[in-house]
Coordinates of C-alpha atoms in Angstrom, one line a residue:
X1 CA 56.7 80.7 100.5
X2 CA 56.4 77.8 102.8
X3 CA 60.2 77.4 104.0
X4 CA 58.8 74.3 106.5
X5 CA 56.8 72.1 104.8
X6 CA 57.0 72.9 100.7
X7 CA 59.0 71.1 98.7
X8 CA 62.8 71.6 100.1
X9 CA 64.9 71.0 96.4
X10 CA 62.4 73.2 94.5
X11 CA 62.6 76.0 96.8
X12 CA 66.3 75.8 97.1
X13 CA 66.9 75.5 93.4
X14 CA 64.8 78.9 93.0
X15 CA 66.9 80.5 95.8
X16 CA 70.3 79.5 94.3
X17 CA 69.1 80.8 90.9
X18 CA 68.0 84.2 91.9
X19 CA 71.5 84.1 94.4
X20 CA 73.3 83.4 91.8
X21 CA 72.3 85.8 89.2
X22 CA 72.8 88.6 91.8
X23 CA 76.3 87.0 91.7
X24 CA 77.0 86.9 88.0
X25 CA 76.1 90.4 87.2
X26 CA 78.3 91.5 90.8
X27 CA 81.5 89.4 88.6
X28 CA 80.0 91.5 85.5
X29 CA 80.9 94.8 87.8
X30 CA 84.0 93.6 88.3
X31 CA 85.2 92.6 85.2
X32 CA 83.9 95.2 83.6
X33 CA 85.8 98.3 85.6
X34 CA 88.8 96.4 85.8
X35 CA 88.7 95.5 82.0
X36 CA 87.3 99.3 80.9
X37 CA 90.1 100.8 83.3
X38 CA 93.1 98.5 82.2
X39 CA 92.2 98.9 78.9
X40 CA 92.1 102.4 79.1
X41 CA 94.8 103.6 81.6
X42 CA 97.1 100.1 81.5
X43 CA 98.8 97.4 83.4
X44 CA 99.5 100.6 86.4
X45 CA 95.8 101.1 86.5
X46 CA 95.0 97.7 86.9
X47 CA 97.5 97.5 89.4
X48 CA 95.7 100.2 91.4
X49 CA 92.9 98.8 91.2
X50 CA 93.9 95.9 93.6
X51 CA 95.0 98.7 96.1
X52 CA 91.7 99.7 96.1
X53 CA 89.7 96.0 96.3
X54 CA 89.8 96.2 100.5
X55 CA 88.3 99.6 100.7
X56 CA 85.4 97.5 98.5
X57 CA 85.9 94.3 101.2
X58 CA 85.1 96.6 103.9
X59 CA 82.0 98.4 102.6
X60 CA 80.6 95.0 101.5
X61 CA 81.4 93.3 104.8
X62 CA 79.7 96.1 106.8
X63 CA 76.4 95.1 104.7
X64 CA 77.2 90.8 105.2
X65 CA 77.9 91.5 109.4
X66 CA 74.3 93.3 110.1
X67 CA 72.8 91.9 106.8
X68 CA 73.6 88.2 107.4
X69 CA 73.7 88.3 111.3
X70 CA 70.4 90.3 111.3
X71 CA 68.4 88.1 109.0
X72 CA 69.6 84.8 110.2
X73 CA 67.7 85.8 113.4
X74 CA 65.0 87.3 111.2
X75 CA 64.2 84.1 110.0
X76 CA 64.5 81.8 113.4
X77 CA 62.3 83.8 114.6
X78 CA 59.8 83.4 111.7
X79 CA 60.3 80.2 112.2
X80 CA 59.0 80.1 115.7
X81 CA 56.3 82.3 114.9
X82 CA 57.4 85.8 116.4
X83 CA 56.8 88.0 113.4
X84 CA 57.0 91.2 116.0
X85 CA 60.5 89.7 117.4
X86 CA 61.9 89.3 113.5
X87 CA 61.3 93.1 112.6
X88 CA 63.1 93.9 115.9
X89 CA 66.0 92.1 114.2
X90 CA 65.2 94.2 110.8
X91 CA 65.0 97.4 112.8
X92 CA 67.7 97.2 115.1
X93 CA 70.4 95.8 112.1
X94 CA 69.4 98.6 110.2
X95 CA 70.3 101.4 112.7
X96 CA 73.6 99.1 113.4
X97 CA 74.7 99.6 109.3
X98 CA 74.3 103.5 109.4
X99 CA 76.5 103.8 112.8
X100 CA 79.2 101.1 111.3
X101 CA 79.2 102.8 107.3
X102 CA 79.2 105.8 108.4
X103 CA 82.1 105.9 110.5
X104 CA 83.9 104.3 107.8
X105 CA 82.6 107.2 105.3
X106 CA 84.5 109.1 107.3
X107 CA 87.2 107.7 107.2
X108 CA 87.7 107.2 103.4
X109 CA 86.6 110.9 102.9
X110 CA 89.0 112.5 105.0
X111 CA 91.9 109.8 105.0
X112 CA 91.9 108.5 101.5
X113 CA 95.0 108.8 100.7
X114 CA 96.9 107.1 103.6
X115 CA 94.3 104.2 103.6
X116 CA 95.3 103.9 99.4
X117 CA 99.2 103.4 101.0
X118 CA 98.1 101.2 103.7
X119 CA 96.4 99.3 101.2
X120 CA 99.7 98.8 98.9
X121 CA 99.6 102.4 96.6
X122 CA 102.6 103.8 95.9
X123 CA 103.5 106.8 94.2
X124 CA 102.6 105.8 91.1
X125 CA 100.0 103.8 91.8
X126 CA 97.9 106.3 94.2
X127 CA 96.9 108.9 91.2
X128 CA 94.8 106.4 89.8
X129 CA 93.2 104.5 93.1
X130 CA 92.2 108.6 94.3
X131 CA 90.6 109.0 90.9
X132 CA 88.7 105.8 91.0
X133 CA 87.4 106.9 94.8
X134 CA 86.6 110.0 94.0
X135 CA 82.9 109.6 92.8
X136 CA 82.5 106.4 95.1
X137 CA 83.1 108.9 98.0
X138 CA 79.8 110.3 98.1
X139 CA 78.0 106.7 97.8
X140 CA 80.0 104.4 99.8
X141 CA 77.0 103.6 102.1
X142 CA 74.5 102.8 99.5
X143 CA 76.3 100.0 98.6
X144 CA 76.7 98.4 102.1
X145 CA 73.2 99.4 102.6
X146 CA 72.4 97.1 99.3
X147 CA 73.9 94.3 100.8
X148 CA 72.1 94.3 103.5
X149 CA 68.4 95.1 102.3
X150 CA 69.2 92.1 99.9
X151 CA 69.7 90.0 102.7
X152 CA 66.4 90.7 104.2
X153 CA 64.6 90.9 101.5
X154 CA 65.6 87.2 100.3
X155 CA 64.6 86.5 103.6
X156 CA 60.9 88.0 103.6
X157 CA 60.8 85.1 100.2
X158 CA 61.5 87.2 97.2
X159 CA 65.0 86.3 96.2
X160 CA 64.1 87.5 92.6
X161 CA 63.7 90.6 93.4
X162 CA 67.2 90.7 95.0
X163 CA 68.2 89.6 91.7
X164 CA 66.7 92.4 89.5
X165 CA 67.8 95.0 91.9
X166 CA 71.4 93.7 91.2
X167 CA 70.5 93.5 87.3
X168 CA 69.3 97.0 86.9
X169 CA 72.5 98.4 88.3
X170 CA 74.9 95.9 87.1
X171 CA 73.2 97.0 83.1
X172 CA 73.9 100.4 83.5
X173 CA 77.4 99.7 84.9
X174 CA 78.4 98.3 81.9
X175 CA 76.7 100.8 79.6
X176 CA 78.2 103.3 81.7
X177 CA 81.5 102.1 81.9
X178 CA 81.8 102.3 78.3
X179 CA 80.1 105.5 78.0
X180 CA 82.3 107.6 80.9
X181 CA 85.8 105.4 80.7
X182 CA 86.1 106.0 76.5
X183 CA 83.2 108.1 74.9
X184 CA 83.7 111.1 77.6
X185 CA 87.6 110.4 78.7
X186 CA 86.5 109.8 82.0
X187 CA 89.6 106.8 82.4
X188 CA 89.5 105.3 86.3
X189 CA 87.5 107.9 87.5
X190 CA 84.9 106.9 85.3
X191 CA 84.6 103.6 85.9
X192 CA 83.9 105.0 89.5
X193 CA 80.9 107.4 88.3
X194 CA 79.6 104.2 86.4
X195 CA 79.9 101.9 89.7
X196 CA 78.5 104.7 92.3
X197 CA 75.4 104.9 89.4
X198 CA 74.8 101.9 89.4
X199 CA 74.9 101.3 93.3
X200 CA 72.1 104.1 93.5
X201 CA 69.7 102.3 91.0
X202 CA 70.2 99.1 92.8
X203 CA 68.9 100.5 95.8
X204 CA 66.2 102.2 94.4
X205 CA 64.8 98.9 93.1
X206 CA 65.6 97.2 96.0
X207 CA 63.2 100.0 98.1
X208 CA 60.4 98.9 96.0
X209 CA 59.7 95.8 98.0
X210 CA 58.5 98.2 100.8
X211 CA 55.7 99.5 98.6
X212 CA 54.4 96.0 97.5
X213 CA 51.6 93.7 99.3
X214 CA 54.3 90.8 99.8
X215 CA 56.2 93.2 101.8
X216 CA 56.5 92.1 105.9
X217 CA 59.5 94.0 107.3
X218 CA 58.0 96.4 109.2
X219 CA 60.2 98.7 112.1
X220 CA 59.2 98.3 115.8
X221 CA 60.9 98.6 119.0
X222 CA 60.8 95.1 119.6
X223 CA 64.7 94.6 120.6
X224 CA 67.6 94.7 123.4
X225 CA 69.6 97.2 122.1
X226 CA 72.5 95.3 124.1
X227 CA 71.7 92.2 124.3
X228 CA 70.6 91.7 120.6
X229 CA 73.2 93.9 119.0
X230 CA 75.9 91.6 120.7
X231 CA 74.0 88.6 118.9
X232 CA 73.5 89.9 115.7
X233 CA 76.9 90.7 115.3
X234 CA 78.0 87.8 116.6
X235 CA 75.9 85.7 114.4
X236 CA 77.1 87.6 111.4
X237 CA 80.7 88.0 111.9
X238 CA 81.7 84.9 109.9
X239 CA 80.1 86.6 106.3
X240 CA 82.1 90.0 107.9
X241 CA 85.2 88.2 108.6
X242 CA 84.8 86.2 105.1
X243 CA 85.7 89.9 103.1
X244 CA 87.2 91.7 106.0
X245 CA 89.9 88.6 106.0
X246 CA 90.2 89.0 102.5
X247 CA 90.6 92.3 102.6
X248 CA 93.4 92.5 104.8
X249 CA 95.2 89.2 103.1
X250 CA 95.3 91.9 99.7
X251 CA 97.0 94.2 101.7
X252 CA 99.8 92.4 103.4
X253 CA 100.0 90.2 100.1
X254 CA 99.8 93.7 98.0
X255 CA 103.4 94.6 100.1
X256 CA 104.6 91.4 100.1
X257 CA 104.6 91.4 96.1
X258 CA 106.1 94.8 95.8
X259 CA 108.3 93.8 98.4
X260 CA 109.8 90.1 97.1
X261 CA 107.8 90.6 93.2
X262 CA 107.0 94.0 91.6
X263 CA 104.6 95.8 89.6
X264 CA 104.1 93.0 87.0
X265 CA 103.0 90.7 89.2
X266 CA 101.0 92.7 91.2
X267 CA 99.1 93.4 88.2
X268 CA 98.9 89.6 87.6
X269 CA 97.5 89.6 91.1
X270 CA 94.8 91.9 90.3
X271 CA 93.4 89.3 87.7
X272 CA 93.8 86.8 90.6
X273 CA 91.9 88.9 92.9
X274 CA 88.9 88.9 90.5
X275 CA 89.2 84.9 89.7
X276 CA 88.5 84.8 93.6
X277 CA 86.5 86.7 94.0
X278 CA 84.1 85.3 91.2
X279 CA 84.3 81.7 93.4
X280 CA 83.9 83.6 96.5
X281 CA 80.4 85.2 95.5
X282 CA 79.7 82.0 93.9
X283 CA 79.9 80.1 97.7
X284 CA 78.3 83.3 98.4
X285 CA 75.6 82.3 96.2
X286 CA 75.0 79.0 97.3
X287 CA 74.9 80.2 101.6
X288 CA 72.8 83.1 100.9
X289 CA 70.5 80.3 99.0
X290 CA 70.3 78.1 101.9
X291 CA 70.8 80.4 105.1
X292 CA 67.0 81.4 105.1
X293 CA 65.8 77.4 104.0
X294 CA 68.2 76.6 106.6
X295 CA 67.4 79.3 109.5
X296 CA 63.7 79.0 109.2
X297 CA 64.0 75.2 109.6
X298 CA 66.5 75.6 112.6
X299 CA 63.8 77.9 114.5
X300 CA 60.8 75.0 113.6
X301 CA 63.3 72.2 114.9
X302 CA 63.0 70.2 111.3
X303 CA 66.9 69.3 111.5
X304 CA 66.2 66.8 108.9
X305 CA 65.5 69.6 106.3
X306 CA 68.6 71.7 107.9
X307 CA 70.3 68.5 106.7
X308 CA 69.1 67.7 103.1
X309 CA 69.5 71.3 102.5
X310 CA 73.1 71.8 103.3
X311 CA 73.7 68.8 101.4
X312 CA 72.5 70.5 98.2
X313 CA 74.2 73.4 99.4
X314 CA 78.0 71.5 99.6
X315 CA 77.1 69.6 95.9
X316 CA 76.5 73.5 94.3
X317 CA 79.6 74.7 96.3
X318 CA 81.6 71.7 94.8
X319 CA 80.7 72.0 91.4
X320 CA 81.0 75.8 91.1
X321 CA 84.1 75.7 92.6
X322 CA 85.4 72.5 89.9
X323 CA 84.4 74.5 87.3
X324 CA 86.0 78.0 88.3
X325 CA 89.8 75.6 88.9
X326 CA 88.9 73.9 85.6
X327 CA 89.0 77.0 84.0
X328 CA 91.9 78.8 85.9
X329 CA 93.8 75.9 84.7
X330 CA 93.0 75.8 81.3
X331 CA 92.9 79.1 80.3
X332 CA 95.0 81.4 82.6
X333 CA 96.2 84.0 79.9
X334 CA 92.9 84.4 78.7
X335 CA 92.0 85.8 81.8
X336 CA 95.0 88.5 82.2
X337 CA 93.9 89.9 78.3
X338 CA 90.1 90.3 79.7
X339 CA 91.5 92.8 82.5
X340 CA 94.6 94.7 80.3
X341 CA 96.8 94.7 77.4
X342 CA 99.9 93.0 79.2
X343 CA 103.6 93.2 78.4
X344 CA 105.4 89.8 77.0
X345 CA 106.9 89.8 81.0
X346 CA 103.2 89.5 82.5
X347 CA 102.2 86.7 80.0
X348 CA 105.6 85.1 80.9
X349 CA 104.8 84.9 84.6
X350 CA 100.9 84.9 84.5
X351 CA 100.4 81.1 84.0
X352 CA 102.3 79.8 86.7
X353 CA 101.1 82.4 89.4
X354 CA 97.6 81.5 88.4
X355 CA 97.2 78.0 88.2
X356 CA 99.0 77.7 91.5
X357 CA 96.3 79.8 92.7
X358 CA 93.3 78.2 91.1
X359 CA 94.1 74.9 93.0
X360 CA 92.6 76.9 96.1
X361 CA 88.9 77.3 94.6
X362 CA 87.4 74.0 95.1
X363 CA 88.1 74.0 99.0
X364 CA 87.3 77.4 99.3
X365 CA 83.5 77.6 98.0
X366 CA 83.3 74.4 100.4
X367 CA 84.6 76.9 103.6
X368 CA 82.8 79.3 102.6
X369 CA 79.3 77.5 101.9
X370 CA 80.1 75.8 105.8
X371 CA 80.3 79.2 107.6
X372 CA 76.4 80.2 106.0
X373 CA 75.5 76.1 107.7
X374 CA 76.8 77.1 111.2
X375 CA 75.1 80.6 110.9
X376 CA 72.1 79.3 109.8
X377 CA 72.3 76.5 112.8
X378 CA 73.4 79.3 115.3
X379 CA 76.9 77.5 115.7
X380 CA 78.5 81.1 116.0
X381 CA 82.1 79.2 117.2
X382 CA 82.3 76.9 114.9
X383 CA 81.3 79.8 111.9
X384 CA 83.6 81.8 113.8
X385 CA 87.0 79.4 113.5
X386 CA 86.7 78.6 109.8
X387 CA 86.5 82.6 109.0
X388 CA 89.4 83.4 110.9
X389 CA 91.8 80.3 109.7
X390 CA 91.0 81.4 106.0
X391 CA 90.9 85.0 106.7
X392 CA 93.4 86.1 108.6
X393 CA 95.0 83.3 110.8
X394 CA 96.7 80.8 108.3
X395 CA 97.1 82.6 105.3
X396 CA 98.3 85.8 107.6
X397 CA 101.4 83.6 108.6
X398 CA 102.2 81.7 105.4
X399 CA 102.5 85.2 103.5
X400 CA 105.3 86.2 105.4
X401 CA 106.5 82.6 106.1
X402 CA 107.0 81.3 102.5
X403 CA 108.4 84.4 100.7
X404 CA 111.2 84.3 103.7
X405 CA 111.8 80.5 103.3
X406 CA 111.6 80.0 99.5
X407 CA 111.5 83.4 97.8
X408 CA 108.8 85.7 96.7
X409 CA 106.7 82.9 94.0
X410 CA 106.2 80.9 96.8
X411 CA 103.7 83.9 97.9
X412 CA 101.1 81.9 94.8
X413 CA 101.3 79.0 97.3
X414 CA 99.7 80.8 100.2
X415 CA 96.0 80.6 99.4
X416 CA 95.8 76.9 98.6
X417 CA 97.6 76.0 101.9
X418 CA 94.8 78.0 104.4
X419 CA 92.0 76.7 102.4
X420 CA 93.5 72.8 102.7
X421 CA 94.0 73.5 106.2
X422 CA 90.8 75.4 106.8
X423 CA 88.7 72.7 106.2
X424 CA 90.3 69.7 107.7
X425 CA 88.5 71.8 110.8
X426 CA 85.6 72.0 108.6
X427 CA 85.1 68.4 108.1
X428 CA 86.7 67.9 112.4
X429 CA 83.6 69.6 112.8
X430 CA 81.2 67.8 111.0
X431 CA 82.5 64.5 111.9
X432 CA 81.7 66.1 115.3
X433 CA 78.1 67.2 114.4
X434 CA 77.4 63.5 113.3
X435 CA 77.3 62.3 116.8
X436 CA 74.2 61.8 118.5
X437 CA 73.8 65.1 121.1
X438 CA 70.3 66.6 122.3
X439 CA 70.0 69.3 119.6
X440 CA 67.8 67.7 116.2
X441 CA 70.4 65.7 113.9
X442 CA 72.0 68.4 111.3
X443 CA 74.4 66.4 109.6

């Protein structure tokens, strides 16, 4: 696949496809557990649930920092040429994601339970978060190790495969949701076996693309342990930061509901969780389309294609995240029935909470979709600034800030503040950008 010279639109439409396929079956996984489980189990289960969702934020955003950071330089180089320089990146982001993972593994196998409290568990709520773990703890890796082979492996131009990898274990999630949650009695700790399963059948797919002719990651010694560790992190701390930051935004706004709310609406929460989560791996969709276009074209100095593809990139961003606050908007109950059988209290308070909410998608697939542009282009500040408003920075002060100064529904106001804020720097910086300077025009 000719990132520099074929036809730019075609081969982005083909990338955003396959990207977002991977995301619509990784929304299938998630409504599907927290569905099967709420169903099963009830509103507590659900509730759980959401303590659990950082431990997932962490796993995934091991596989986005040495995924992301590593094939961004994968693909500059390729675009200068230096094929033995790009499997340095390969091989040395690889050895990076075992060290990271499995210090977290760890972690999660011998400190479960005060991790579940940190994350917002209580008594009643930690049963069912333990059960859910409890399969996942002997696969935790594989799943960070997914991420990041599918990074690469869009990179080295087959993003379908990517996609089918995600497909085969996202089909036998569902089936085996059903199959271990109901037909065996499994409950939450079935949904667990299902999820680990399918993790395992992703990867195997995935490792198929090492056993086929198109294949060009190959391991060498070509790298600075050092010097090129500190760059591929750097380079992919903004995708890192993007679930990380979300991760610990669930926690203190898991407390902060229990604290100022309760268990109703931290159930409601739950449901919110997976609404953004569904935009956020559809932005993810649209920067994991364009990072390689984008990267590639950065290392040949074609600026002008940088350009026309990020401007395809902000138009799918915008429209995906239209449709998602369309939706919210319209439809907010239907969501809450999806994930559990709720109490007349929980449809009472579920419209309000997630509309407010929803009014935060829009900007956020654009934040999102800019910090994939500045990776691609190597601006590692500027990537670095937008995750950290939206991650930790602004909303970490508004979700103590308004519950204090107008009481604990103001908490549903917290997410569309950051993201309003978060990109008047986005478009600060791009106003920037536009001015003449000695790198090739990008915007």
């Amino acid at each position: 696949m000719d990132f520099v010279s074929g036809n730019l639109k075609r081969i982005y439409v083909n990338f955003l496809l396959a990207s977002f396929g991977s995301t619509l079956i990784s929304m299938i996984y998630g409504i599907v557990d927290m569905a099967m489980v709420g169903w099963y189990e009830g509103p507590d289960a659900t509730a759980a649930l959401a303590c659990f969702s950082p431990v997932w934020n962490v796993v995934y955003a091991i596989g986005l920092l040495t995924g992301i950071g590593g094939a961004v330089l994968f693909s500059n180089a390729l675009g200068k040429d230096e094929r033995e320089n790009a499997n340095g990146f390969f091989t040395l982001a690889l050895m990076l994601t075992a060290v990271i993972i499995g210090a977290f593994w760890l972690v999660m196998i011998f400190f479960d339970a005060p991790i579940l409290r940190l994350f917002g568990a209580d008594d009643n709520l930690l049963p069912y978060a333990r059960k859910y773990l409890l399969p996942l703890k002997f696969c935790l890796p594989v799943f960070t190790f997914n991420n990041l082979l599918a990074c690469f492996i869009r990179n080295d131009g087959r993003p379908r495969l990517a996609t089918a990898a995600v497909l085969a274990g996202g089909v036998f999630n569902v089936f085996g949701d059903w199959f271990f949650v109901f037909a065996l009695n499994k409950g939450v700790m079935g949904a667990g076996i299902a999820t680990g399963g399918g993790a395992f059948i992703t990867l195997f797919v995935l490792l198929s693309h090492f056993f086929s002719k198109k294949n060009t990651l190959r391991l060498n010694k070509r790298f600075s342990f050092a010097k090129d560790s500190l760059r591929i992190l750097s380079t992919g701390f903004s995708s890192f930061f993007i679930d990380i930051g979300m991760g610990i935004f669930t926690v203190l706004a898991n407390n902060q509901i229990m604290k100022y709310l309760g268990t109703p609406e931290l159930s409601i929460y739950a449901v919110i969780i997976q609404l953004f989560t569904f935009v956020q791996c559809c932005a993810y969709s649209v920067g994991q389309a364009a990072q390689p276009i984008m990267s590639v074209n950065f290392g040949a100095g074609r600026g002008d294609r940088v350009k026309r593809c990020l401007k395809y990139g902000f138009i799918s961003a915008l429209l995906f995240g239209v449709f998602w606050t369309a939706l919210s908007l319209g439809i907010p109950t239907a969501f809450v029935r999806i994930f559990m059988q709720p109490t007349d209290e929980i449809i009472a308070k579920a419209p309000f909470a997630i509309r407010i909410y929803a009014t935060s998608f829009i900007l956020l697939s654009l934040n999102v979709a800019s910090t994939y542009y500045f990776q691609s282009v190597l601006k590692r500040l500027d990537s670095f600034v937008v995750s950290i408003l939206r991650g930790i920075l602004v909303n970490g002060v508004l979700i103590f800030a308004l519950p204090a100064l107008f009481g604990g529904t103001a908490i549903w106001f917290v997410m569309p503040l950051t993201e309003l804020l978060t990109f008047a720097y986005v478009l600060a910086r791009i106003a920037c950008a536009a001015q003449p300077a000695h790198r090739p025009a990008i915007f």
